[in-house]
mmCIF file of C-alpha atoms in Angstrom:
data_model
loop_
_atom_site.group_PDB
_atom_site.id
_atom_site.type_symbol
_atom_site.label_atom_id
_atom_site.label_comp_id
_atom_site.label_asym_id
_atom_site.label_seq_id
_atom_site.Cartn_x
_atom_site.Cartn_y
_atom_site.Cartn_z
ATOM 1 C CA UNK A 1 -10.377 -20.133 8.230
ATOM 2 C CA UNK A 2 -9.650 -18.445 4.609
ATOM 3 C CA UNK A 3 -6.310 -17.532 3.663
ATOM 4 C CA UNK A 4 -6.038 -14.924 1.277
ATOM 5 C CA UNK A 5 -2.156 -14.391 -0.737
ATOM 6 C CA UNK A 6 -1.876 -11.635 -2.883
ATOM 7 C CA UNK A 7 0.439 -11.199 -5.569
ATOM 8 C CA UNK A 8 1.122 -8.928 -8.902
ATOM 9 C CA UNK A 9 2.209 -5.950 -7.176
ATOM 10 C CA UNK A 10 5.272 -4.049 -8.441
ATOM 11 C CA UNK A 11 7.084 -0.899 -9.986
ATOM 12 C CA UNK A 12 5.016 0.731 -13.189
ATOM 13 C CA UNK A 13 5.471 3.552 -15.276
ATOM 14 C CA UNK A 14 2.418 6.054 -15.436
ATOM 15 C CA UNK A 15 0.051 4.669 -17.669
ATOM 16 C CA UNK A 16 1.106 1.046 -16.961
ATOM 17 C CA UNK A 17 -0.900 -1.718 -16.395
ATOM 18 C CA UNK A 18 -0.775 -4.275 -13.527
ATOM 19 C CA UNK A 19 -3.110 -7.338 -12.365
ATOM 20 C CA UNK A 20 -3.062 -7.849 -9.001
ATOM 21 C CA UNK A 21 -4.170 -11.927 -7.879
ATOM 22 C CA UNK A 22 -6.026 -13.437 -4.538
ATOM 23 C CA UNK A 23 -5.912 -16.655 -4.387
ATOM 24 C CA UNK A 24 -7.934 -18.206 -1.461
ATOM 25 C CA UNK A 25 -7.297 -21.360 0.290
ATOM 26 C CA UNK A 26 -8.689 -23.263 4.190
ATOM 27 C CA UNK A 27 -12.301 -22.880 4.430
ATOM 28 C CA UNK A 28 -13.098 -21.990 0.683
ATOM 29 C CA UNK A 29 -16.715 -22.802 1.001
ATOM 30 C CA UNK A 30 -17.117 -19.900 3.264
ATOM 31 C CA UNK A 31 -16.363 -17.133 1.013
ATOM 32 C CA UNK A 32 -18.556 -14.669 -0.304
ATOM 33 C CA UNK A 33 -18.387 -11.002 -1.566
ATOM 34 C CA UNK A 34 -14.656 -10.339 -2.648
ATOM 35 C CA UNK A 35 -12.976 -6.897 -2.544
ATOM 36 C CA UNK A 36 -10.210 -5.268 -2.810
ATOM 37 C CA UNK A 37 -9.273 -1.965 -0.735
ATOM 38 C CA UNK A 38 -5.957 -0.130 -1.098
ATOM 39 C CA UNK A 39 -4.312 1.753 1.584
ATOM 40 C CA UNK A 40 -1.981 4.863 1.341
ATOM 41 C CA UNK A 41 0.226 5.858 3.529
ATOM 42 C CA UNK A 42 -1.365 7.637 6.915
ATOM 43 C CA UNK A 43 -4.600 7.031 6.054
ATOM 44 C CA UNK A 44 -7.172 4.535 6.433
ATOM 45 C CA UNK A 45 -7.559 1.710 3.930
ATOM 46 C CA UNK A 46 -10.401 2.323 1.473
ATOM 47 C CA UNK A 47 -12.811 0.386 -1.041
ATOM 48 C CA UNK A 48 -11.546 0.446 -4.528
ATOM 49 C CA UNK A 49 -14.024 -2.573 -5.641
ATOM 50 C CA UNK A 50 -16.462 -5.363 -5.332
ATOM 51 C CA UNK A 51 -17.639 -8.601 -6.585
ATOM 52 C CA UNK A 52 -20.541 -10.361 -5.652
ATOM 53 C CA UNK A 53 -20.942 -14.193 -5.053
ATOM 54 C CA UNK A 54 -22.468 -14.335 -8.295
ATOM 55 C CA UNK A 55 -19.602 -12.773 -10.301
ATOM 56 C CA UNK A 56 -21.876 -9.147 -9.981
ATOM 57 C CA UNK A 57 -19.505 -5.989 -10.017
ATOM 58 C CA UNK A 58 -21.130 -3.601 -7.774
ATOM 59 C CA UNK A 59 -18.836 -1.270 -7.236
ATOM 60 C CA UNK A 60 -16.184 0.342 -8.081
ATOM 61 C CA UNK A 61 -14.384 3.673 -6.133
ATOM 62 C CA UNK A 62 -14.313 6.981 -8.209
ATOM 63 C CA UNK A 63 -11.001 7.012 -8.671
ATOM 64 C CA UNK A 64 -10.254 3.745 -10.366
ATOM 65 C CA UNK A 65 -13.769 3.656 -12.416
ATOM 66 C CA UNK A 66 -13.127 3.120 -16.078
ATOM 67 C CA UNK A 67 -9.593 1.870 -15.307
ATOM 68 C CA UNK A 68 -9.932 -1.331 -12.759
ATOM 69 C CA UNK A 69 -11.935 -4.108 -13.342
ATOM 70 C CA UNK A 70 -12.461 -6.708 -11.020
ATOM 71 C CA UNK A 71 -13.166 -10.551 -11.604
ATOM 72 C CA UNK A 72 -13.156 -13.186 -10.089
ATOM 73 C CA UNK A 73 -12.891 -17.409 -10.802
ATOM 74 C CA UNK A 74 -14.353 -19.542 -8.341
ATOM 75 C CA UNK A 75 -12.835 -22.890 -9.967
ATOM 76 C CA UNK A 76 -9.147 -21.662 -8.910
ATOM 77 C CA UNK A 77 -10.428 -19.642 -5.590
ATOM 78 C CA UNK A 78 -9.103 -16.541 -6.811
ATOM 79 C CA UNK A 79 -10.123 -12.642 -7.339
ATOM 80 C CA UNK A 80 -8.173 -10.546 -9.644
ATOM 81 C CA UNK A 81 -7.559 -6.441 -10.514
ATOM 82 C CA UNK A 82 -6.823 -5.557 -13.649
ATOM 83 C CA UNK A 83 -5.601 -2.236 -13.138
ATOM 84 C CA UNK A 84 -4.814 0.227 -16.597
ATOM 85 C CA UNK A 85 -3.694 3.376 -16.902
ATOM 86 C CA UNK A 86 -2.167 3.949 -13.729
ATOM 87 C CA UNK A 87 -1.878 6.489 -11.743
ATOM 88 C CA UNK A 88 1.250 8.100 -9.337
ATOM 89 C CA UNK A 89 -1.821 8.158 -7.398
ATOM 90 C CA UNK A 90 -2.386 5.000 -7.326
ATOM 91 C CA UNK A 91 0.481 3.904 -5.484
ATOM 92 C CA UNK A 92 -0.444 1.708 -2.334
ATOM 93 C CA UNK A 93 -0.618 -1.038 -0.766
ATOM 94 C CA UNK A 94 -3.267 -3.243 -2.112
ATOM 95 C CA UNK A 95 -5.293 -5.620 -0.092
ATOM 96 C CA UNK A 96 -7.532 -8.531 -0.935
ATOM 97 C CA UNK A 97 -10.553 -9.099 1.324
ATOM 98 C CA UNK A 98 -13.561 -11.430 1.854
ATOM 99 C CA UNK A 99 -16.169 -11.861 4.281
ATOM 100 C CA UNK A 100 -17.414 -15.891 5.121
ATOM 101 C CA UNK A 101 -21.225 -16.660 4.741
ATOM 102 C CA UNK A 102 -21.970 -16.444 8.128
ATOM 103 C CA UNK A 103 -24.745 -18.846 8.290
ATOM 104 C CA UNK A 104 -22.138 -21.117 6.567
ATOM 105 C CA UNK A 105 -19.137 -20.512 8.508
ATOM 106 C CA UNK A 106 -18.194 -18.033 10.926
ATOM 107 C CA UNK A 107 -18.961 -14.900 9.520
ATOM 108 C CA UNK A 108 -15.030 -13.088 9.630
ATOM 109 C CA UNK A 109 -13.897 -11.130 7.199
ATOM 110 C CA UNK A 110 -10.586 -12.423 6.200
ATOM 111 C CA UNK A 111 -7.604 -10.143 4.833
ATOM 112 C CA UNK A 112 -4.502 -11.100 2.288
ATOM 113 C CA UNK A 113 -1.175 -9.793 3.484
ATOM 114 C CA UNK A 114 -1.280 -6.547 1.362
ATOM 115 C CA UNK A 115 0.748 -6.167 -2.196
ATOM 116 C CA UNK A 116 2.708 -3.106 -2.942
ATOM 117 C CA UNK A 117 1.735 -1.244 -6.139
ATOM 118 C CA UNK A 118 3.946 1.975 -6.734
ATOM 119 C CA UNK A 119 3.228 3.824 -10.161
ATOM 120 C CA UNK A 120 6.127 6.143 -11.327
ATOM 121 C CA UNK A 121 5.187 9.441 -12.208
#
């Protein structure tokens, strides 16, 4: 298994910054593509952005292009969102995500605990 922690989340002003953290631990071996989706209240959680084994950003949602960035470090096991200029918007709860090679390991996707981000207007 992969255990993902998030941390970083917290109270901003509009316009503030925040980096959210994943750090992975268990079956580290297994892991793969890293994302991170949000979720707002009553809805389902979304995409905001991916990494690629290889460090590749693929994507990135609409709404946070130009003001996340993901990254990640393999040598600590971790994934990170730097997240500027934020948004009332924005605020939601922020979840870390990765799927395990499947050939590898079992093939699971594997989900952090969530982190609360809540942007003041």
């Amino acid at each position: 298994q992969v255990h993902l922690v998030e941390s970083g989340g917290g109270l901003v002003q509009d316009g503030g910054s925040l980096r959210l953290s994943c750090t992975a631990s268990g079956d580290t071996v297994c892991i793969t593509t890293m994302r991170w989706y949000r979720q707002f209240p009553g809805k389902e959680r979304e995409l905001v952005a991916t990494i690629t084994t290889g460090g590749t950003t693929y994507y990135y949602s609409d709404s946070v292009k130009g003001r996340f960035t993901i990254s990640r470090d393999d040598a600590k096991n971790a994934v990170y969102l730097q997240m500027n200029s934020l948004k009332p918007e924005d605020t939601a709860v922020y979840y870390c995500n990765t799927a395990s090679d499947y050939a590898l390991c079992d093939g699971d996707d594997y989900w952090g605990q969530g982190t609360q981000v809540t942007v003041s207007p």
